[in-house]
Amino acid sequence: MKRKKIFAALLAAAMMTSVLSGCGNTESASNSGGSTAGNSESSSVTESSSQTEESQAPADNSGQVEEQVLKVAAFEGGYGAEMWSEVAAAFENSHPGVTVELTVDKKLEDVISPGMKAGDYPDVVHLATGREAALTETLTKENALLPLTDVLGMTVPGENVTVKDKVVPGFLDTLATNPYGDGVTYYAPMFYSPCGLFYNAGLFKEKNWEVPSTWEEMWALGDKAKEEGIALFTYPTTGYFDAFTYATLSSAGGSDFFNQCMTYADGIWESENATKVFNLIEKLGQYTEETTVANANNDNFTKNQQLILDNKAIFCPNGTWLPEEMKDAPRADGFEWGFMAIPAVNDGGAGCSFCWFEQMWIPAAAENQDLAKEFVAYMYSDEAAQIFAKSGAIQPIVGVSDYLEGDNKLFYSIYDNGATAVMGGFAATAPVEGVNMLDTLCGTVNSIVSGDKTVAEWQAAVEEVSDKLRAAME
């Protein structure tokens, strides 16, 4: 596939932040730290972090220390700006002679673009794709980013492990980090949020039920719960079937198959693996709480989410913002949040959890590239991860749940417990009148659950849309 077409897949892939936020409560999703958070009034922080910290590493009087300045620009999302100041100061502490010039802003593109046009580039930039200004996409199209593949082999500063071994498996095998599809990493994965199935763990304790790990166990639980008047499943809106379907597609056929689906490969939606997913969702519809379809809209979606708090349904697909969104809602006695991956489609496979994440990159024109790579590697240190975690920004590193407490410890341990991370989204295309893949793939779920459409009709419609979009790929 041509580089230009493959890159298009990334643009839509990284936009899952806004897609997932838009499916539920946008404010809650942005407060969880998505790349769309806080685009209101600009609040800029530009400083040398060494001036904000009184405690610095003692001077090395045994030899001359090389003085270096590292310019770091970071987007201020829902996590705030203070964590960046603390991380920059900690990096300075561990790297004598280094001064970090830090720029943090809610409208970062507006702050750094004029200087970049004049040839003054930051050394490191934290700015995800999928934003309206599309600065990251523009530089990628212009081949103006520095490859980061060698960073993956670097030892994490202060530790005895490489960056690649520290990152959760799956985060480096995606078009959202390798935009040209050539196996070369240009985007370092940053703060992430997993999606999966939420449930009332207290109900499982009360009923002495086992949490299912396969779909056969899911159906068996659904039959058992039905006898007690409890449905197996509900969903806020059909929009939440994007993350659910992405996870099941990847589980059914693996990452290569998933990427073929996302890039509209000819006949891919009529394949055996895709058919498994269509049939699975149809069967899940038979176990869906009967009021779900009527309330699966932007006005009443919380009524569907309330079903699991009231023990009227067991599982609900959602993201880590759900508990905050429902924090004031009434709930059954003994309620406690549970969270699990989507069960494996194939026997012997692993459960999958779709997630979105933000990105960090180095401009090819950066003046201090070696130190910039050292800073990127430092982002995966335990020290940096713990600083970020205090603000709710969670790094995709193995064992990150060890630093967390309460519900976050449960949510972010999903990959530590064996789930496979799934990332990506549909390739961007030129507009095709009357055609929208997510509307056809996800929006049809209501009609499948209600019985108004058959799987054969649904599958044929998705393949037809895929054909049209393949022809329109940019």
Tab-separated table of C-alpha atoms in Angstrom:
chain	number	residue	atom	x	y	z
A	1	MET	CA	0.000	0.000	0.000
A	2	LYS	CA	1.259	3.462	-0.796
A	3	ARG	CA	2.578	5.503	2.112
A	4	LYS	CA	-0.032	8.167	1.527
A	5	LYS	CA	-2.859	5.662	1.900
A	6	ILE	CA	-1.387	4.041	4.949
A	7	PHE	CA	-0.878	7.390	6.623
A	8	ALA	CA	-4.544	8.107	6.142
A	9	ALA	CA	-5.342	5.217	8.433
A	10	LEU	CA	-3.457	6.889	11.250
A	11	LEU	CA	-5.354	10.128	10.960
A	12	ALA	CA	-8.636	8.437	11.671
A	13	ALA	CA	-7.059	6.047	14.159
A	14	ALA	CA	-5.832	8.747	16.470
A	15	MET	CA	-9.158	10.572	16.216
A	16	MET	CA	-10.718	7.853	18.377
A	17	THR	CA	-10.256	10.216	21.302
A	18	SER	CA	-12.947	12.531	19.967
A	19	VAL	CA	-15.040	9.630	18.629
A	20	LEU	CA	-15.190	7.877	21.982
A	21	SER	CA	-15.757	11.107	23.868
A	22	GLY	CA	-18.569	12.050	21.511
A	23	CYS	CA	-20.333	8.722	22.010
A	24	GLY	CA	-21.038	9.414	25.660
A	25	ASN	CA	-20.546	12.453	27.810
A	26	THR	CA	-18.038	14.716	26.096
A	27	GLU	CA	-17.262	16.727	29.174
A	28	SER	CA	-16.576	13.658	31.259
A	29	ALA	CA	-14.394	12.152	28.560
A	30	SER	CA	-12.334	15.299	28.218
A	31	ASN	CA	-11.976	15.560	31.957
A	32	SER	CA	-10.423	12.121	31.862
A	33	GLY	CA	-7.574	13.668	29.954
A	34	GLY	CA	-8.448	13.237	26.285
A	35	SER	CA	-6.639	15.286	23.682
A	36	THR	CA	-9.763	17.377	23.136
A	37	ALA	CA	-9.934	18.546	26.734
A	38	GLY	CA	-9.843	22.152	27.785
A	39	ASN	CA	-9.952	23.974	24.456
A	40	SER	CA	-11.627	26.968	25.979
A	41	GLU	CA	-9.625	29.868	27.319
A	42	SER	CA	-5.906	29.517	26.714
A	43	SER	CA	-3.801	29.001	29.813
A	44	SER	CA	-0.105	29.044	28.966
A	45	VAL	CA	2.899	28.049	31.044
A	46	THR	CA	6.294	28.921	29.582
A	47	GLU	CA	9.194	28.660	31.951
A	48	SER	CA	12.461	27.042	32.842
A	49	SER	CA	11.456	24.323	35.242
A	50	SER	CA	14.665	24.812	37.156
A	51	GLN	CA	13.307	28.176	38.253
A	52	THR	CA	10.233	26.528	39.777
A	53	GLU	CA	12.044	23.951	41.869
A	54	GLU	CA	14.228	24.901	44.800
A	55	SER	CA	15.703	21.442	45.137
A	56	GLN	CA	18.046	20.545	42.288
A	57	ALA	CA	20.811	18.004	41.894
A	58	PRO	CA	24.036	19.116	43.595
A	59	ALA	CA	26.708	20.489	41.321
A	60	ASP	CA	29.383	18.027	40.238
A	61	ASN	CA	32.600	19.731	41.292
A	62	SER	CA	34.790	16.850	40.139
A	63	GLY	CA	34.465	17.804	36.484
A	64	GLN	CA	32.820	20.243	34.157
A	65	VAL	CA	29.199	19.478	33.319
A	66	GLU	CA	28.009	20.280	29.830
A	67	GLU	CA	25.236	22.834	29.900
A	68	GLN	CA	22.319	21.924	27.629
A	69	VAL	CA	18.890	23.421	27.013
A	70	LEU	CA	15.982	21.180	26.018
A	71	LYS	CA	12.861	22.836	24.649
A	72	VAL	CA	9.738	20.839	25.509
A	73	ALA	CA	6.252	21.790	24.289
A	74	ALA	CA	3.247	19.972	25.770
A	75	PHE	CA	-0.501	20.178	25.268
A	76	GLU	CA	-2.410	21.050	28.437
A	77	GLY	CA	-5.367	18.682	28.485
A	78	GLY	CA	-7.650	17.750	31.331
A	79	TYR	CA	-4.693	16.694	33.468
A	80	GLY	CA	-3.443	20.261	33.893
A	81	ALA	CA	-0.028	21.852	33.496
A	82	GLU	CA	1.586	21.267	36.882
A	83	MET	CA	2.571	17.673	36.170
A	84	TRP	CA	4.724	18.821	33.260
A	85	SER	CA	6.617	21.243	35.491
A	86	GLU	CA	7.245	18.455	38.001
A	87	VAL	CA	8.395	15.994	35.337
A	88	ALA	CA	10.693	18.566	33.757
A	89	ALA	CA	12.261	19.338	37.133
A	90	ALA	CA	12.757	15.633	37.848
A	91	PHE	CA	14.455	15.191	34.466
A	92	GLU	CA	16.775	18.090	35.247
A	93	ASN	CA	17.574	16.518	38.610
A	94	SER	CA	18.624	13.282	36.967
A	95	HIS	CA	20.550	15.024	34.170
A	96	PRO	CA	23.018	17.554	35.634
A	97	GLY	CA	23.633	20.525	33.382
A	98	VAL	CA	20.299	20.231	31.600
A	99	THR	CA	17.752	23.020	31.680
A	100	VAL	CA	14.265	22.290	30.375
A	101	GLU	CA	12.502	25.206	28.742
A	102	LEU	CA	8.874	24.202	29.094
A	103	THR	CA	5.870	25.455	27.140
A	104	VAL	CA	2.444	24.119	28.139
A	105	ASP	CA	-0.750	25.438	26.610
A	106	LYS	CA	-4.322	24.434	25.858
A	107	LYS	CA	-3.878	25.824	22.354
A	108	LEU	CA	-0.333	24.642	21.871
A	109	GLU	CA	-0.444	24.853	18.092
A	110	ASP	CA	-1.127	28.592	18.241
A	111	VAL	CA	1.844	29.078	20.551
A	112	ILE	CA	4.530	27.063	18.767
A	113	SER	CA	3.526	27.293	15.090
A	114	PRO	CA	4.770	30.859	14.470
A	115	GLY	CA	8.226	29.996	15.792
A	116	MET	CA	8.339	26.773	13.797
A	117	LYS	CA	7.538	28.666	10.601
A	118	ALA	CA	10.528	30.853	11.402
A	119	GLY	CA	12.734	27.809	11.940
A	120	ASP	CA	12.594	27.754	15.754
A	121	TYR	CA	11.419	24.235	16.645
A	122	PRO	CA	10.836	22.630	20.041
A	123	ASP	CA	13.037	19.626	20.706
A	124	VAL	CA	10.139	17.512	21.978
A	125	VAL	CA	6.398	17.937	21.426
A	126	HIS	CA	3.497	16.256	23.205
A	127	LEU	CA	0.536	16.780	20.875
A	128	ALA	CA	-1.835	14.096	19.649
A	129	THR	CA	-3.269	13.678	16.198
A	130	GLY	CA	-6.970	14.236	15.686
A	131	ARG	CA	-6.982	17.878	16.737
A	132	GLU	CA	-8.606	20.584	14.644
A	133	ALA	CA	-5.350	22.386	13.826
A	134	ALA	CA	-3.836	19.064	12.603
A	135	LEU	CA	-0.272	20.240	13.267
A	136	THR	CA	0.960	16.716	13.969
A	137	GLU	CA	-0.643	15.397	10.782
A	138	THR	CA	0.818	18.241	8.713
A	139	LEU	CA	4.374	17.571	9.873
A	140	THR	CA	3.878	13.865	9.264
A	141	LYS	CA	2.707	14.475	5.703
A	142	GLU	CA	5.773	16.626	5.172
A	143	ASN	CA	8.077	13.882	6.519
A	144	ALA	CA	9.176	16.406	9.133
A	145	LEU	CA	9.334	14.073	12.150
A	146	LEU	CA	12.329	12.217	13.525
A	147	PRO	CA	12.120	8.392	13.609
A	148	LEU	CA	11.936	7.103	17.183
A	149	THR	CA	12.587	3.422	16.547
A	150	ASP	CA	16.054	3.676	18.106
A	151	VAL	CA	14.481	5.144	21.251
A	152	LEU	CA	12.697	1.827	21.778
A	153	GLY	CA	16.059	0.137	22.233
A	154	MET	CA	17.342	2.742	24.690
A	155	THR	CA	17.561	1.955	28.379
A	156	VAL	CA	14.989	3.894	30.392
A	157	PRO	CA	16.993	6.532	32.321
A	158	GLY	CA	17.637	5.372	35.874
A	159	GLU	CA	16.446	1.824	35.204
A	160	ASN	CA	17.773	-1.434	33.740
A	161	VAL	CA	15.102	-2.072	31.111
A	162	THR	CA	14.608	-0.872	27.543
A	163	VAL	CA	11.766	1.379	26.493
A	164	LYS	CA	10.340	-1.346	24.247
A	165	ASP	CA	10.218	-3.831	27.125
A	166	LYS	CA	8.605	-1.233	29.365
A	167	VAL	CA	5.728	-0.361	27.003
A	168	VAL	CA	2.544	-2.451	27.212
A	169	PRO	CA	2.467	-4.967	24.313
A	170	GLY	CA	0.358	-3.783	21.387
A	171	PHE	CA	1.040	-0.065	21.711
A	172	LEU	CA	3.980	-0.164	19.293
A	173	ASP	CA	2.328	-2.335	16.637
A	174	THR	CA	-0.218	0.135	15.361
A	175	LEU	CA	-0.661	2.770	12.682
A	176	ALA	CA	-1.164	5.196	15.552
A	177	THR	CA	2.573	4.984	16.307
A	178	ASN	CA	3.932	3.903	12.909
A	179	PRO	CA	2.082	6.323	10.593
A	180	TYR	CA	3.626	5.144	7.323
A	181	GLY	CA	3.015	1.453	7.949
A	182	ASP	CA	6.684	0.672	7.417
A	183	GLY	CA	7.477	-0.566	10.917
A	184	VAL	CA	9.205	2.692	11.877
A	185	THR	CA	7.937	4.447	14.998
A	186	TYR	CA	7.451	8.216	14.807
A	187	TYR	CA	4.941	8.739	17.607
A	188	ALA	CA	5.704	7.689	21.175
A	189	PRO	CA	2.503	6.469	22.893
A	190	MET	CA	1.529	8.545	25.884
A	191	PHE	CA	-1.451	8.832	28.251
A	192	TYR	CA	-4.102	6.227	27.510
A	193	SER	CA	-7.574	5.122	28.505
A	194	PRO	CA	-8.787	1.528	28.028
A	195	CYS	CA	-12.332	0.572	27.109
A	196	GLY	CA	-14.095	-2.637	28.058
A	197	LEU	CA	-17.117	-4.064	29.848
A	198	PHE	CA	-18.195	-2.526	33.160
A	199	TYR	CA	-20.239	-4.475	35.682
A	200	ASN	CA	-21.244	-4.647	39.340
A	201	ALA	CA	-18.623	-6.793	41.051
A	202	GLY	CA	-20.814	-6.786	44.152
A	203	LEU	CA	-23.540	-8.617	42.240
A	204	PHE	CA	-21.120	-11.404	41.317
A	205	LYS	CA	-20.183	-11.791	44.971
A	206	GLU	CA	-23.831	-11.808	46.034
A	207	LYS	CA	-24.811	-14.440	43.448
A	208	ASN	CA	-21.552	-16.382	43.713
A	209	TRP	CA	-21.100	-16.006	39.951
A	210	GLU	CA	-17.798	-16.374	38.107
A	211	VAL	CA	-16.753	-13.533	35.803
A	212	PRO	CA	-16.812	-15.037	32.277
A	213	SER	CA	-13.623	-15.182	30.243
A	214	THR	CA	-15.096	-16.690	27.045
A	215	TRP	CA	-18.226	-16.050	25.025
A	216	GLU	CA	-19.550	-19.497	25.827
A	217	GLU	CA	-19.311	-18.565	29.504
A	218	MET	CA	-21.003	-15.242	28.691
A	219	TRP	CA	-23.996	-16.993	27.106
A	220	ALA	CA	-24.228	-19.423	30.027
A	221	LEU	CA	-24.223	-16.515	32.489
A	222	GLY	CA	-26.856	-14.751	30.396
A	223	ASP	CA	-29.163	-17.765	30.596
A	224	LYS	CA	-28.636	-18.049	34.349
A	225	ALA	CA	-29.227	-14.321	34.959
A	226	LYS	CA	-32.362	-14.313	32.787
A	227	GLU	CA	-33.986	-16.732	35.206
A	228	GLU	CA	-33.593	-14.041	37.881
A	229	GLY	CA	-34.905	-11.247	35.682
A	230	ILE	CA	-31.495	-9.764	34.923
A	231	ALA	CA	-30.298	-9.091	31.368
A	232	LEU	CA	-26.748	-9.931	30.340
A	233	PHE	CA	-26.050	-6.736	28.401
A	234	THR	CA	-26.900	-3.117	27.719
A	235	TYR	CA	-25.136	-0.238	25.946
A	236	PRO	CA	-25.332	3.568	26.266
A	237	THR	CA	-25.708	4.270	22.519
A	238	THR	CA	-24.727	2.389	19.386
A	239	GLY	CA	-21.713	4.709	19.179
A	240	TYR	CA	-20.073	2.633	21.897
A	241	PHE	CA	-19.948	-0.296	19.520
A	242	ASP	CA	-16.946	1.273	17.798
A	243	ALA	CA	-14.554	0.332	20.616
A	244	PHE	CA	-16.442	-2.933	21.190
A	245	THR	CA	-16.311	-3.915	17.508
A	246	TYR	CA	-12.665	-2.930	17.093
A	247	ALA	CA	-11.755	-5.209	19.995
A	248	THR	CA	-13.787	-8.139	18.651
A	249	LEU	CA	-12.397	-7.711	15.129
A	250	SER	CA	-8.840	-7.797	16.418
A	251	SER	CA	-9.640	-10.789	18.604
A	252	ALA	CA	-11.229	-12.624	15.675
A	253	GLY	CA	-8.434	-12.157	13.149
A	254	GLY	CA	-5.447	-10.432	14.732
A	255	SER	CA	-3.852	-7.038	14.123
A	256	ASP	CA	-3.250	-7.510	10.387
A	257	PHE	CA	-6.886	-8.423	9.825
A	258	PHE	CA	-7.972	-5.465	11.945
A	259	ASN	CA	-5.834	-3.069	9.873
A	260	GLN	CA	-7.331	-4.517	6.681
A	261	CYS	CA	-10.788	-3.739	8.033
A	262	MET	CA	-9.710	-0.212	8.877
A	263	THR	CA	-8.298	0.363	5.377
A	264	TYR	CA	-11.273	-1.106	3.496
A	265	ALA	CA	-9.549	-4.142	1.970
A	266	ASP	CA	-11.627	-5.667	-0.791
A	267	GLY	CA	-14.008	-8.316	0.550
A	268	ILE	CA	-12.707	-8.040	4.121
A	269	TRP	CA	-16.182	-7.528	5.624
A	270	GLU	CA	-17.439	-10.678	3.936
A	271	SER	CA	-14.593	-12.787	5.330
A	272	GLU	CA	-14.940	-15.596	7.852
A	273	ASN	CA	-13.448	-13.533	10.669
A	274	ALA	CA	-15.756	-10.581	10.022
A	275	THR	CA	-18.760	-12.925	9.885
A	276	LYS	CA	-17.864	-14.195	13.353
A	277	VAL	CA	-18.104	-10.650	14.685
A	278	PHE	CA	-21.425	-9.850	12.991
A	279	ASN	CA	-22.947	-13.074	14.305
A	280	LEU	CA	-21.577	-12.484	17.814
A	281	ILE	CA	-23.159	-9.039	18.031
A	282	GLU	CA	-26.463	-10.407	16.730
A	283	LYS	CA	-26.482	-13.057	19.452
A	284	LEU	CA	-25.527	-10.475	22.072
A	285	GLY	CA	-28.588	-8.514	20.966
A	286	GLN	CA	-30.742	-11.437	22.104
A	287	TYR	CA	-29.312	-10.981	25.613
A	288	THR	CA	-29.729	-7.174	25.662
A	289	GLU	CA	-32.057	-5.515	28.193
A	290	GLU	CA	-35.356	-4.741	26.484
A	291	THR	CA	-35.449	-0.960	27.163
A	292	THR	CA	-31.944	-0.383	25.832
A	293	VAL	CA	-32.822	0.490	22.226
A	294	ALA	CA	-35.436	3.070	23.263
A	295	ASN	CA	-32.919	4.897	25.469
A	296	ALA	CA	-29.831	4.486	23.273
A	297	ASN	CA	-29.604	8.164	22.350
A	298	ASN	CA	-27.784	11.277	23.527
A	299	ASP	CA	-30.681	12.329	25.754
A	300	ASN	CA	-31.287	9.065	27.616
A	301	PHE	CA	-28.042	7.072	27.439
A	302	THR	CA	-27.474	7.397	31.182
A	303	LYS	CA	-30.658	5.387	31.738
A	304	ASN	CA	-28.935	2.459	30.061
A	305	GLN	CA	-25.813	2.977	32.141
A	306	GLN	CA	-28.028	3.070	35.230
A	307	LEU	CA	-29.190	-0.476	34.438
A	308	ILE	CA	-25.949	-1.989	35.707
A	309	LEU	CA	-26.078	0.126	38.862
A	310	ASP	CA	-29.596	-1.175	39.519
A	311	ASN	CA	-28.723	-4.827	38.756
A	312	LYS	CA	-31.097	-4.868	35.786
A	313	ALA	CA	-28.289	-5.641	33.349
A	314	ILE	CA	-24.850	-7.118	33.962
A	315	PHE	CA	-22.425	-5.692	31.393
A	316	CYS	CA	-22.118	-2.297	29.700
A	317	PRO	CA	-19.351	-1.257	27.247
A	318	ASN	CA	-17.710	2.038	28.141
A	319	GLY	CA	-14.472	3.903	28.906
A	320	THR	CA	-12.726	4.784	32.144
A	321	TRP	CA	-14.739	7.995	32.486
A	322	LEU	CA	-17.945	6.048	33.293
A	323	PRO	CA	-17.566	5.944	37.109
A	324	GLU	CA	-17.041	9.709	37.224
A	325	GLU	CA	-19.994	10.235	34.908
A	326	MET	CA	-22.262	8.167	37.175
A	327	LYS	CA	-20.738	9.136	40.522
A	328	ASP	CA	-23.925	10.776	41.824
A	329	ALA	CA	-26.313	8.141	40.497
A	330	PRO	CA	-28.155	5.817	42.914
A	331	ARG	CA	-26.981	2.207	43.031
A	332	ALA	CA	-27.801	-1.178	44.487
A	333	ASP	CA	-26.572	-2.085	47.960
A	334	GLY	CA	-23.084	-3.533	47.822
A	335	PHE	CA	-22.353	-2.075	44.391
A	336	GLU	CA	-18.702	-1.886	43.369
A	337	TRP	CA	-17.235	-1.303	39.953
A	338	GLY	CA	-15.909	-4.235	37.952
A	339	PHE	CA	-14.106	-3.967	34.619
A	340	MET	CA	-13.039	-6.596	32.098
A	341	ALA	CA	-11.783	-6.966	28.548
A	342	ILE	CA	-14.007	-8.127	25.698
A	343	PRO	CA	-13.796	-11.951	25.799
A	344	ALA	CA	-11.757	-13.688	23.099
A	345	VAL	CA	-13.655	-14.568	19.937
A	346	ASN	CA	-11.557	-17.686	19.251
A	347	ASP	CA	-10.922	-20.548	21.651
A	348	GLY	CA	-7.578	-20.129	23.394
A	349	GLY	CA	-7.279	-16.459	22.454
A	350	ALA	CA	-6.803	-13.513	24.763
A	351	GLY	CA	-9.403	-10.933	25.670
A	352	CYS	CA	-9.043	-7.569	23.924
A	353	SER	CA	-9.490	-4.004	25.084
A	354	PHE	CA	-9.571	-1.051	22.726
A	355	CYS	CA	-7.944	2.124	23.964
A	356	TRP	CA	-7.072	5.561	22.749
A	357	PHE	CA	-3.861	7.382	23.618
A	358	GLU	CA	-1.983	10.603	23.112
A	359	GLN	CA	1.386	10.961	21.384
A	360	MET	CA	4.801	12.564	21.749
A	361	TRP	CA	7.199	13.238	18.901
A	362	ILE	CA	10.433	14.957	17.912
A	363	PRO	CA	10.572	17.373	14.964
A	364	ALA	CA	13.209	16.429	12.392
A	365	ALA	CA	14.423	20.019	12.659
A	366	ALA	CA	14.912	19.829	16.440
A	367	GLU	CA	18.280	21.248	17.472
A	368	ASN	CA	18.988	18.908	20.408
A	369	GLN	CA	17.859	15.529	19.091
A	370	ASP	CA	19.953	13.223	21.278
A	371	LEU	CA	18.770	14.848	24.496
A	372	ALA	CA	15.230	14.894	23.095
A	373	LYS	CA	15.381	11.117	22.661
A	374	GLU	CA	16.653	10.788	26.221
A	375	PHE	CA	13.633	12.797	27.413
A	376	VAL	CA	11.218	10.603	25.451
A	377	ALA	CA	12.816	7.495	26.974
A	378	TYR	CA	12.442	9.080	30.415
A	379	MET	CA	8.670	9.325	29.863
A	380	TYR	CA	8.521	5.557	30.494
A	381	SER	CA	10.420	5.617	33.760
A	382	ASP	CA	8.698	4.712	36.998
A	383	GLU	CA	9.566	8.166	38.288
A	384	ALA	CA	7.826	9.990	35.437
A	385	ALA	CA	4.872	7.593	35.442
A	386	GLN	CA	4.231	8.205	39.134
A	387	ILE	CA	4.321	11.967	38.641
A	388	PHE	CA	1.840	11.776	35.777
A	389	ALA	CA	-0.393	9.331	37.650
A	390	LYS	CA	-0.938	11.838	40.467
A	391	SER	CA	-2.809	13.983	37.920
A	392	GLY	CA	-4.684	11.028	36.451
A	393	ALA	CA	-2.509	10.785	33.338
A	394	ILE	CA	-1.595	7.121	32.939
A	395	GLN	CA	1.377	5.962	30.887
A	396	PRO	CA	1.137	2.711	28.873
A	397	ILE	CA	3.872	0.910	30.783
A	398	VAL	CA	3.906	-2.599	32.174
A	399	GLY	CA	2.892	-2.654	35.838
A	400	VAL	CA	1.514	0.894	35.859
A	401	SER	CA	-1.388	-0.284	38.023
A	402	ASP	CA	1.104	-0.680	40.882
A	403	TYR	CA	1.140	3.123	41.215
A	404	LEU	CA	-2.629	3.506	41.207
A	405	GLU	CA	-5.343	3.269	43.819
A	406	GLY	CA	-9.066	2.608	43.915
A	407	ASP	CA	-11.000	2.262	40.666
A	408	ASN	CA	-8.075	3.411	38.514
A	409	LYS	CA	-6.005	0.490	39.764
A	410	LEU	CA	-8.731	-1.856	38.529
A	411	PHE	CA	-9.197	-0.166	35.156
A	412	TYR	CA	-5.538	0.185	34.238
A	413	SER	CA	-4.569	-3.315	35.295
A	414	ILE	CA	-6.560	-4.719	32.372
A	415	TYR	CA	-3.443	-5.207	30.231
A	416	ASP	CA	-1.383	-6.441	33.173
A	417	ASN	CA	-3.998	-9.186	33.514
A	418	GLY	CA	-3.465	-10.523	29.997
A	419	ALA	CA	-5.757	-8.471	27.759
A	420	THR	CA	-4.406	-7.458	24.362
A	421	ALA	CA	-4.414	-3.727	23.624
A	422	VAL	CA	-6.199	-2.727	20.419
A	423	MET	CA	-5.712	0.673	18.808
A	424	GLY	CA	-6.659	2.275	15.542
A	425	GLY	CA	-9.636	3.389	13.517
A	426	PHE	CA	-10.944	3.794	10.000
A	427	ALA	CA	-8.751	5.366	7.355
A	428	ALA	CA	-9.514	8.920	6.356
A	429	THR	CA	-10.959	9.336	2.880
A	430	ALA	CA	-12.239	12.038	0.599
A	431	PRO	CA	-15.889	12.761	1.418
A	432	VAL	CA	-18.378	10.370	-0.160
A	433	GLU	CA	-21.915	11.745	-0.196
A	434	GLY	CA	-24.302	9.755	1.953
A	435	VAL	CA	-21.604	7.361	3.181
A	436	ASN	CA	-20.439	6.990	6.780
A	437	MET	CA	-18.765	3.770	7.918
A	438	LEU	CA	-19.393	4.217	11.644
A	439	ASP	CA	-23.063	4.967	11.026
A	440	THR	CA	-23.396	1.818	8.948
A	441	LEU	CA	-21.304	-0.456	11.148
A	442	CYS	CA	-22.313	0.776	14.605
A	443	GLY	CA	-25.535	2.686	14.029
A	444	THR	CA	-27.217	-0.416	12.612
A	445	VAL	CA	-26.873	-2.263	15.925
A	446	ASN	CA	-30.202	-0.926	17.190
A	447	SER	CA	-31.921	-2.472	14.175
A	448	ILE	CA	-30.139	-5.789	14.760
A	449	VAL	CA	-31.172	-5.854	18.433
A	450	SER	CA	-34.768	-4.962	17.582
A	451	GLY	CA	-34.866	-7.497	14.742
A	452	ASP	CA	-35.657	-4.904	12.080
A	453	LYS	CA	-32.591	-5.937	10.043
A	454	THR	CA	-30.794	-9.211	9.482
A	455	VAL	CA	-27.090	-9.862	9.803
A	456	ALA	CA	-26.907	-10.586	6.077
A	457	GLU	CA	-28.360	-7.153	5.273
A	458	TRP	CA	-26.036	-5.469	7.766
A	459	GLN	CA	-22.930	-7.246	6.520
A	460	ALA	CA	-23.725	-6.450	2.874
A	461	ALA	CA	-24.261	-2.777	3.692
A	462	VAL	CA	-20.921	-2.532	5.514
A	463	GLU	CA	-19.089	-4.161	2.588
A	464	GLU	CA	-20.764	-1.765	0.157
A	465	VAL	CA	-19.669	1.244	2.211
A	466	SER	CA	-16.171	-0.208	2.479
A	467	ASP	CA	-15.959	-0.488	-1.322
A	468	LYS	CA	-16.960	3.144	-1.767
A	469	LEU	CA	-14.525	4.414	0.848
A	470	ARG	CA	-11.658	2.318	-0.501
A	471	ALA	CA	-12.024	4.124	-3.801
A	472	ALA	CA	-11.967	7.464	-1.961
A	473	MET	CA	-8.923	6.876	0.227
A	474	GLU	CA	-6.655	9.902	0.265
